[in-house]
PDB file of C-alpha atoms and ligand atoms in Angstrom:
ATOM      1  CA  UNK A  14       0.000   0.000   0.000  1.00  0.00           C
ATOM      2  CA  UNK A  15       0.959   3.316  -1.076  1.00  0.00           C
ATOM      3  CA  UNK A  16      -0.017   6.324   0.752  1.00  0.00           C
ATOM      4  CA  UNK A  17       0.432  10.104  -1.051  1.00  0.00           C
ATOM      5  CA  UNK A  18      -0.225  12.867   0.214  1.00  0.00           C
ATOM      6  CA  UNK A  19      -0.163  15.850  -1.852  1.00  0.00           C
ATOM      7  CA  UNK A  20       0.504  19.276  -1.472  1.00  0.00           C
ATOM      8  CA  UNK A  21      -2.161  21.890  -3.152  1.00  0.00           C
ATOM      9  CA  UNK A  22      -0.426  25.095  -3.857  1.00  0.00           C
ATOM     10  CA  UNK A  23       2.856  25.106  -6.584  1.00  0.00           C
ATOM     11  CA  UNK A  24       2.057  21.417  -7.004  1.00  0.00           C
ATOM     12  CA  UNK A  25      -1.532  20.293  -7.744  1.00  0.00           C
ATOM     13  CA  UNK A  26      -2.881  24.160  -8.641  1.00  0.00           C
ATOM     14  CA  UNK A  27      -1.727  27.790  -8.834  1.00  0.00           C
ATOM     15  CA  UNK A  28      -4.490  29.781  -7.720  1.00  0.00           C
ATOM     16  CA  UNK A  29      -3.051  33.083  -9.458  1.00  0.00           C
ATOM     17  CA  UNK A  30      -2.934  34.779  -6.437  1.00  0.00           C
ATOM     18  CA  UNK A  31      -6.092  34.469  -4.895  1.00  0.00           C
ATOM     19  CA  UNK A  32      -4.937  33.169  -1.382  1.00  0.00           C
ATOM     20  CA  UNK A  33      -2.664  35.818  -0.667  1.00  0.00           C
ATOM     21  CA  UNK A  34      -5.378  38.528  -2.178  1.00  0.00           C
ATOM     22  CA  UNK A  35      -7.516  37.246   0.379  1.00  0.00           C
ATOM     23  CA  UNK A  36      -5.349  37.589   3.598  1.00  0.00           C
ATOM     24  CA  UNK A  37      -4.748  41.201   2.179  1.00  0.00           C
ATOM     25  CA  UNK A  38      -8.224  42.067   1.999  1.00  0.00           C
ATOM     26  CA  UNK A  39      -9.102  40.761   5.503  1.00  0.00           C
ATOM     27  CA  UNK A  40      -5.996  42.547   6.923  1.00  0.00           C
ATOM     28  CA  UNK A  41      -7.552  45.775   5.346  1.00  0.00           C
ATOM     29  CA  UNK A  42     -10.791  45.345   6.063  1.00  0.00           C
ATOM     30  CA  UNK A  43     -10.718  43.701   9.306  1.00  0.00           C
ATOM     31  CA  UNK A  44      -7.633  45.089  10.834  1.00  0.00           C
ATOM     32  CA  UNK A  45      -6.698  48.604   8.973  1.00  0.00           C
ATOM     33  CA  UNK A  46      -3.524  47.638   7.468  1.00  0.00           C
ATOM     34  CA  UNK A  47      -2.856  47.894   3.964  1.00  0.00           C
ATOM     35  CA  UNK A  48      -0.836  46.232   1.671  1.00  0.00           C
ATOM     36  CA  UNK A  49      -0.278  44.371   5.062  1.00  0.00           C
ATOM     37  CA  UNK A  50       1.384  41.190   3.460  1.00  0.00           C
ATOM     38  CA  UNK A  51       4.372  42.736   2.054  1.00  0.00           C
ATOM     39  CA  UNK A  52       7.600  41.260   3.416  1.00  0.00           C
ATOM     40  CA  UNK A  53       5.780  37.930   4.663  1.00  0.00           C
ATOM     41  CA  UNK A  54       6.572  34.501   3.048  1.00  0.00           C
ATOM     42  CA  UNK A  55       3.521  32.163   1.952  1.00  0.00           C
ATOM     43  CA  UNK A  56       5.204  29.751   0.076  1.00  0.00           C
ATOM     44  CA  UNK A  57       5.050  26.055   1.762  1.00  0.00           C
ATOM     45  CA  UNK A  58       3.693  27.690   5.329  1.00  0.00           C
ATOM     46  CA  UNK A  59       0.720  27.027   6.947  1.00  0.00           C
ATOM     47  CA  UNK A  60      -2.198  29.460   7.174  1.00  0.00           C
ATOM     48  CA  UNK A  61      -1.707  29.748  11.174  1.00  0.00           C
ATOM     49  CA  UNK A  62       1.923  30.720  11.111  1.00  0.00           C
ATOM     50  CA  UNK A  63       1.479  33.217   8.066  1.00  0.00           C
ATOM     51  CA  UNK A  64      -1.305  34.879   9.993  1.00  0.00           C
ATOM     52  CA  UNK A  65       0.835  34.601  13.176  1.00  0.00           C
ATOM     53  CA  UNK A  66       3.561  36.431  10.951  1.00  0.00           C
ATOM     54  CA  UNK A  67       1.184  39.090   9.875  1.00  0.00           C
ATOM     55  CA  UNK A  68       0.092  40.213  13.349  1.00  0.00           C
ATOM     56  CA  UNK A  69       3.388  40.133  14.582  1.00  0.00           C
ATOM     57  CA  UNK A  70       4.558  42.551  12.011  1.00  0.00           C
ATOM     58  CA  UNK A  71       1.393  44.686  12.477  1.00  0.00           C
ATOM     59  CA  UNK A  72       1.404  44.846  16.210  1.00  0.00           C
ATOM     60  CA  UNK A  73      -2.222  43.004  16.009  1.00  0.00           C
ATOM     61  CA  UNK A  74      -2.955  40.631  18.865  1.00  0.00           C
ATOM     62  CA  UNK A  75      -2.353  36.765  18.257  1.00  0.00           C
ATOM     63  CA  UNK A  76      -5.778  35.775  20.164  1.00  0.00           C
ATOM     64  CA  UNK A  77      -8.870  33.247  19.236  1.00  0.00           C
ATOM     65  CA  UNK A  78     -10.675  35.891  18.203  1.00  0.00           C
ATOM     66  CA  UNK A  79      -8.776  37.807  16.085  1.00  0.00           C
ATOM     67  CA  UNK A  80      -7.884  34.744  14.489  1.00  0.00           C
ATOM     68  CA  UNK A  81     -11.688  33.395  14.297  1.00  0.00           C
ATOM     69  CA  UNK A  82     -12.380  36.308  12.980  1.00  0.00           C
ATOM     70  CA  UNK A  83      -9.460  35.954   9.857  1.00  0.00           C
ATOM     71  CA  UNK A  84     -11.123  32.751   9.612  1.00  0.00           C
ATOM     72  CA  UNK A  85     -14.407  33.266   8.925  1.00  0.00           C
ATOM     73  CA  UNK A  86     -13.713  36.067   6.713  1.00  0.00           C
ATOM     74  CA  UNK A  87     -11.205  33.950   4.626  1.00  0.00           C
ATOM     75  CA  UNK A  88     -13.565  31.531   3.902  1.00  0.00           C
ATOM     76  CA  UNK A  89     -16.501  34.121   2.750  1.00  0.00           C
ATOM     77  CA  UNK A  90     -13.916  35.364   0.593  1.00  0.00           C
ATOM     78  CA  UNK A  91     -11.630  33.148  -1.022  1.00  0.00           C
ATOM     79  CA  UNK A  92     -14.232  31.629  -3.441  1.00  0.00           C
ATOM     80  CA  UNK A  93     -14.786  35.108  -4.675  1.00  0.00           C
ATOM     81  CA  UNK A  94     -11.135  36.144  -5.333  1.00  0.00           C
ATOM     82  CA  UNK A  95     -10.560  32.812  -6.850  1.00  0.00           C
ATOM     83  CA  UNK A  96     -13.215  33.720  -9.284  1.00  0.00           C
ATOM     84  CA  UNK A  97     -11.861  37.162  -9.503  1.00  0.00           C
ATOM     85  CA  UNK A  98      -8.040  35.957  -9.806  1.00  0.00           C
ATOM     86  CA  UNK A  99      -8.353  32.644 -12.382  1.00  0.00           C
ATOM     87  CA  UNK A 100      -5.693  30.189 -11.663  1.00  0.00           C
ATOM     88  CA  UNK A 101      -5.162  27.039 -13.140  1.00  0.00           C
ATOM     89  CA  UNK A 102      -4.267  22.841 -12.230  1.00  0.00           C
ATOM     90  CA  UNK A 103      -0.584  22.293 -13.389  1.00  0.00           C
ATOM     91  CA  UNK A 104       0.758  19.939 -16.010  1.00  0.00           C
ATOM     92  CA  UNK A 105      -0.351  16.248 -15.834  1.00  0.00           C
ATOM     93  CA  UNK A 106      -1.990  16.598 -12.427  1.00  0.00           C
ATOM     94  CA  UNK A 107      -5.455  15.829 -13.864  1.00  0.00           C
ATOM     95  CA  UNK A 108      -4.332  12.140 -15.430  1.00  0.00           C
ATOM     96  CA  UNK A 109      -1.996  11.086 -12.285  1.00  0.00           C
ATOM     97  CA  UNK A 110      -5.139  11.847  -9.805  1.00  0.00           C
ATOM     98  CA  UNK A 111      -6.995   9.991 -12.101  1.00  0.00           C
ATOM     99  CA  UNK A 112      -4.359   6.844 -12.918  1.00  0.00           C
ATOM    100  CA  UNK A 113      -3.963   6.925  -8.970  1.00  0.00           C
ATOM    101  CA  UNK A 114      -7.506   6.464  -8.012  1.00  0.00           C
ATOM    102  CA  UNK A 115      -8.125   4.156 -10.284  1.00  0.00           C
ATOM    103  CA  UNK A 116      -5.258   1.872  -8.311  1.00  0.00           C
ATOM    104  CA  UNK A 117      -6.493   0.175  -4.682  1.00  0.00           C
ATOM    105  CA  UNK A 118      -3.017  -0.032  -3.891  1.00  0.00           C
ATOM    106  CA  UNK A 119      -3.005   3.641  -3.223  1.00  0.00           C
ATOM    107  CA  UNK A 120      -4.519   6.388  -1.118  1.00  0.00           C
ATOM    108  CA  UNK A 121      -4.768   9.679  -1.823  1.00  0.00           C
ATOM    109  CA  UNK A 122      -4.179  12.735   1.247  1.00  0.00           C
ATOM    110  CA  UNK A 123      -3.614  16.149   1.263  1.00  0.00           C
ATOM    111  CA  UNK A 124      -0.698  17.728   3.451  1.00  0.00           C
ATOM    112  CA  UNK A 125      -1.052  21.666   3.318  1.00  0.00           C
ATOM    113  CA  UNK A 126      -0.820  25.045   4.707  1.00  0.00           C
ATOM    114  CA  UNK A 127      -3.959  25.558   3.596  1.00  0.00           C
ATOM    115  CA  UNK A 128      -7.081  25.644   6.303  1.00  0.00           C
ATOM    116  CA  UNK A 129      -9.437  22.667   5.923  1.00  0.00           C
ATOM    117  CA  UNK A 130     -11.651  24.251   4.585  1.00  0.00           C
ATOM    118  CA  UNK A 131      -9.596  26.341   2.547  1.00  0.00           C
ATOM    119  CA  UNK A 132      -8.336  23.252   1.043  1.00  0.00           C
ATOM    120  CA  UNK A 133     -11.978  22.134   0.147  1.00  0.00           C
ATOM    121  CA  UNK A 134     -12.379  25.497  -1.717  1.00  0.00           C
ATOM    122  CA  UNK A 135      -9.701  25.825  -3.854  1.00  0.00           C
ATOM    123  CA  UNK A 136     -10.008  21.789  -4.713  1.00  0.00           C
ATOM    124  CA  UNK A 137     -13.657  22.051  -5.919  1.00  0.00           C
ATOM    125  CA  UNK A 138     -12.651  24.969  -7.547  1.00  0.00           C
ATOM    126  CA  UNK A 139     -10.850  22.466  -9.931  1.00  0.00           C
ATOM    127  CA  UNK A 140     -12.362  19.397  -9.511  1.00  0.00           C
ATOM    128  CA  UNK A 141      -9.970  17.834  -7.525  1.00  0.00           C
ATOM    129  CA  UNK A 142     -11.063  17.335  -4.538  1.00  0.00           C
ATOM    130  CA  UNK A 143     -13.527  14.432  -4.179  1.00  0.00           C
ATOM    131  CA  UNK A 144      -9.770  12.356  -5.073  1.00  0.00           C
ATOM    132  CA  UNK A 145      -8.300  12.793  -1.314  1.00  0.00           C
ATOM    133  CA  UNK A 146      -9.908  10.870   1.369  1.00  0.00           C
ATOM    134  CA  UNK A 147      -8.180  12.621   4.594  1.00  0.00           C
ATOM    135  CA  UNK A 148      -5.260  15.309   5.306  1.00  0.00           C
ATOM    136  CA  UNK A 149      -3.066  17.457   7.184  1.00  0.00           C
ATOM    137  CA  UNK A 150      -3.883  20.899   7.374  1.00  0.00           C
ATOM    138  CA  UNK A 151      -3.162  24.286   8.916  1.00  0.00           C
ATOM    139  CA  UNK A 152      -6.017  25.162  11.113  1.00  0.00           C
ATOM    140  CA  UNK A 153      -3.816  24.912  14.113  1.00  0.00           C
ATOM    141  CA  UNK A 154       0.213  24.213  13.685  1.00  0.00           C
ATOM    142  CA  UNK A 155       2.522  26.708  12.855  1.00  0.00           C
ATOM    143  CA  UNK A 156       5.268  23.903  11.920  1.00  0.00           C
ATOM    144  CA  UNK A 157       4.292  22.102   8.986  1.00  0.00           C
ATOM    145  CA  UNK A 158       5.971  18.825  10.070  1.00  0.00           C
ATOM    146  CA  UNK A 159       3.391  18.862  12.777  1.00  0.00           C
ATOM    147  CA  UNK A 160       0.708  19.274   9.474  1.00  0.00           C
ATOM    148  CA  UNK A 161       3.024  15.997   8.223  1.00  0.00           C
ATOM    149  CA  UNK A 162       2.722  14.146  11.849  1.00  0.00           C
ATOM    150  CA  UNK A 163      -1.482  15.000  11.545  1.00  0.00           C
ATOM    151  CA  UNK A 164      -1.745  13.839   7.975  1.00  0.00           C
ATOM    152  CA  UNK A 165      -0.377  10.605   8.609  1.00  0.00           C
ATOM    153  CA  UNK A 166      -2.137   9.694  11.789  1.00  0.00           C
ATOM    154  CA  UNK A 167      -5.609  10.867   9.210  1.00  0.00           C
ATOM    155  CA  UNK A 168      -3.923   8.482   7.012  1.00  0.00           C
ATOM    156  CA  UNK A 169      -3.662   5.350   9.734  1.00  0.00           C
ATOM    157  CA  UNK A 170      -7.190   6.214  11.009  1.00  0.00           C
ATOM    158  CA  UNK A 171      -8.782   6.391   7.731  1.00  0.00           C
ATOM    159  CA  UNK A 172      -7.322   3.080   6.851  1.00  0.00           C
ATOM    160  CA  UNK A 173      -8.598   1.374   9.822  1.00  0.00           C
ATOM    161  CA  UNK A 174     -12.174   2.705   9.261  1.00  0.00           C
ATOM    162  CA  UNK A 175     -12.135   1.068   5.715  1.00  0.00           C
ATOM    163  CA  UNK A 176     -10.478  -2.202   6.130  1.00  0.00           C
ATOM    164  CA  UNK A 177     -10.547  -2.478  10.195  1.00  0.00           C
ATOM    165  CA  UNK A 178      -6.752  -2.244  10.476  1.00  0.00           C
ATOM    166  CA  UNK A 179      -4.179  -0.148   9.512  1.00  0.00           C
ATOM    167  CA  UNK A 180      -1.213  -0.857   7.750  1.00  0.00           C
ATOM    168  CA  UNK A 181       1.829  -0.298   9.562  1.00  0.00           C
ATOM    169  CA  UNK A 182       4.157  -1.156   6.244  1.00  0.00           C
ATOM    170  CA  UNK A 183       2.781   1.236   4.121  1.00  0.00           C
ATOM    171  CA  UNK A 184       5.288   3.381   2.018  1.00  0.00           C
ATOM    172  CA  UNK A 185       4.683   7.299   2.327  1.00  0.00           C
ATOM    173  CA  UNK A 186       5.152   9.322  -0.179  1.00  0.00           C
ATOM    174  CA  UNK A 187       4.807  13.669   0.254  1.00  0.00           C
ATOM    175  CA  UNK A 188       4.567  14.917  -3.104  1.00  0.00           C
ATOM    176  CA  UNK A 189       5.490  19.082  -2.783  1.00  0.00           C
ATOM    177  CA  UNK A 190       6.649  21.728  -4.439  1.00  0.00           C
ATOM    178  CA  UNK A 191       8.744  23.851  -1.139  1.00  0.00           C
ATOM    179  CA  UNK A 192      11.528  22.687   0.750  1.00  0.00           C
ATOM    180  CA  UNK A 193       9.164  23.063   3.475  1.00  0.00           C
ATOM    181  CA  UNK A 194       7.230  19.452   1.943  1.00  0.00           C
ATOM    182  CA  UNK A 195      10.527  17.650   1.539  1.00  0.00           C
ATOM    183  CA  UNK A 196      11.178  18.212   5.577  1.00  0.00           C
ATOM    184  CA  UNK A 197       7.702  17.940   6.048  1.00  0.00           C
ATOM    185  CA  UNK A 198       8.565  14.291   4.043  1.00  0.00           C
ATOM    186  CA  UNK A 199      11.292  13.680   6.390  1.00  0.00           C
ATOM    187  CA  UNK A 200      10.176  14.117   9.653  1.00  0.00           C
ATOM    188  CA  UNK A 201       7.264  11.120   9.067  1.00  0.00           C
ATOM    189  CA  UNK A 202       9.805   9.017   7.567  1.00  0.00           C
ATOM    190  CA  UNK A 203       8.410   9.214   4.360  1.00  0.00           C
ATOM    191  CA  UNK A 204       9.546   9.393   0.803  1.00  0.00           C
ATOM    192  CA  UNK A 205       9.657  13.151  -0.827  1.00  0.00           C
ATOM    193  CA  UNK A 206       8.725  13.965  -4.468  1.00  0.00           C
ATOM    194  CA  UNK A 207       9.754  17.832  -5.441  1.00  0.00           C
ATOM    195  CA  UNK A 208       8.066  19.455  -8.454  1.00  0.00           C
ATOM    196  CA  UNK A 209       9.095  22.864 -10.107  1.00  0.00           C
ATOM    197  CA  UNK A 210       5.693  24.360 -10.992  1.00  0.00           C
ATOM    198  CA  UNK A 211       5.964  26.267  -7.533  1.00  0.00           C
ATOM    199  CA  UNK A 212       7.824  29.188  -7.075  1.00  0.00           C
ATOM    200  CA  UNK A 213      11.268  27.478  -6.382  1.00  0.00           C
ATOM    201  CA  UNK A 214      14.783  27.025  -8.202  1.00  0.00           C
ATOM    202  CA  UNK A 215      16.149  23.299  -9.349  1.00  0.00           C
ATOM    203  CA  UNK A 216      18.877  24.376  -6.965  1.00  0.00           C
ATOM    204  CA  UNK A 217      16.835  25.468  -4.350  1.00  0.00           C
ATOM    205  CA  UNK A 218      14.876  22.398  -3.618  1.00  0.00           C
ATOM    206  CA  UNK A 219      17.758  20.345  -5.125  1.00  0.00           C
ATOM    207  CA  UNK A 220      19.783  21.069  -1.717  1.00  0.00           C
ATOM    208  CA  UNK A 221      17.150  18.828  -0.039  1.00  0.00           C
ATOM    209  CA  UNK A 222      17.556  16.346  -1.557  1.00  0.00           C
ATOM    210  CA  UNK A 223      14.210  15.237  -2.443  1.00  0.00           C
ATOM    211  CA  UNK A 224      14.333  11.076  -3.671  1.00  0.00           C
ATOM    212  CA  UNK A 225      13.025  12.560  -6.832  1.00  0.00           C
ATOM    213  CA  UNK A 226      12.878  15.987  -8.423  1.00  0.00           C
ATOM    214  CA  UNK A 227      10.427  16.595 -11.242  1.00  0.00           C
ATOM    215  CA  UNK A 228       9.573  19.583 -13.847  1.00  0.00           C
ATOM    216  CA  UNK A 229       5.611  19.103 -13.455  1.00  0.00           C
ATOM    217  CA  UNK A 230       3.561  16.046 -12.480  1.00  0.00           C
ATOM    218  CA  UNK A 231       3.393  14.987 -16.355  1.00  0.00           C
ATOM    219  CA  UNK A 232       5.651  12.535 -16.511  1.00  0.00           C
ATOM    220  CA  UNK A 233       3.464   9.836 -14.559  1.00  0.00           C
ATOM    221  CA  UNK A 234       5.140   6.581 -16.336  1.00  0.00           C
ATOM    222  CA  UNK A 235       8.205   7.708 -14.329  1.00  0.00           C
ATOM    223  CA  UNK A 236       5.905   8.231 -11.083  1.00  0.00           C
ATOM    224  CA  UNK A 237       3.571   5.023 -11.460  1.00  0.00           C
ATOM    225  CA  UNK A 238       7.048   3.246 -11.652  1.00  0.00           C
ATOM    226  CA  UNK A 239       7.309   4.533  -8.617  1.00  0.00           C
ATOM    227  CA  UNK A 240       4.701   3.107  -7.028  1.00  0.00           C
ATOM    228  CA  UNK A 241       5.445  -0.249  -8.697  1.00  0.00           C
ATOM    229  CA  UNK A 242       8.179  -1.008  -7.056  1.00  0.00           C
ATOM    230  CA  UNK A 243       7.632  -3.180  -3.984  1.00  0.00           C
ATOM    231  CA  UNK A 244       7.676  -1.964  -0.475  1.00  0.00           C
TER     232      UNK A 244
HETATM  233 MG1  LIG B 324       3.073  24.445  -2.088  1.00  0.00          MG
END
């Protein structure tokens, strides 16, 4: 058994924007500042600690409700930006979610940044969603291995819901796009895939090392070999 678990953002879509457009509205509206996310890094974090950056650098208060209130405001926005801001699913992920749910040898996760929720949004938004059957996320954790460490126990408990055990021998895969997702990869012991449709260099995510590093997602004879080989 094969378990992935995918990253959204630089790897499965780019959402042209719409994510960030959104915290930058909220921080206006919301919170006064403008142009507020300037200076902040998105790429390969989760929603929590990018929000946790924000305040900091705006001298807004980390609290429940401040961050409740980002929260419900994302949510009522994002669909409209990414209407507003079309993005696009990246090369050959269409036929690999496809080829891989075909297989029962192989379940599908998600391990983002991205809030639950979020997540759901910008997957429907393409399609994609109904493929992935549980996830990591980043409601709560500010480190993304923690996202990793959630992901995989959704992974476990979602087996043993379906077949009444888990198995223990399954071979993890994290399929991302940041060197964030190859350390994410790493610290559950699992096998990391890097792709270049994100926003970083061959050099860049090269340096980690990744056990394989890919242009796009098209070349899925290469990545069903992959998952051919035994365990
Ligand atoms: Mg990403």
């Amino acid at each position: 058994m094969h378990i992935c678990l995918f990253d959204i953002d630089g790897t499965l879509i780019r959402s042209g924007g719409a994510g960030q457009g959104t915290f930058e509205v909220i921080l206006e509206q919301h919170f006064g500042i403008v142009e507020g996310c300037e200076g902040v890094s998105f790429s390969g974090r989760t929603d929590r600690a990018i929000l946790r950056d924000l305040f900091a650098r705006h001298a807004i208060e980390d609290s429940e409700d401040n961050w409740n209130t980002f929260r419900e405001a994302y949510l009522e926005l994002l669909p409209q930006k990414m209407s507003e801001r079309p993005g696009w699913v990246l090369p050959g992920v269409v036929e690999l979610l496809a080829e891989l749910t075909a297989r029962d040898d192989v379940l599908l996760g998600l391990l983002t940044g991205n809030l639950a929720e979020g997540a759901r949004l910008k997957l429907s938004h393409y399609g994609l969603f109904d493929h992935f059957r549980f996830g990591g996320f980043g409601d709560v954790h500010v480190d993304r291995n923690d996202v990793a460490r959630d992901a995989l126990a959704n992974a476990r408990a979602y087996q043993e819901e379906t077949n009444g055990s888990s198995n223990g021998d399954a071979e993890v895969w994290v399929i991302g796009d940041t060197p964030l997702d190859v350390a994410a990869a790493r610290a559950i012991d699992a096998r990391a895939i890097a792709v270049l449709t994100g926003w970083h260099s061959r050099e860049r995510l090269g340096v980690t090392e990744p056990d394989l590093l890919l242009d796009d997602l098209t070349d899925t004879e290469t990545l069903l070999a992959l998952w051919d080989q035994p365990v």
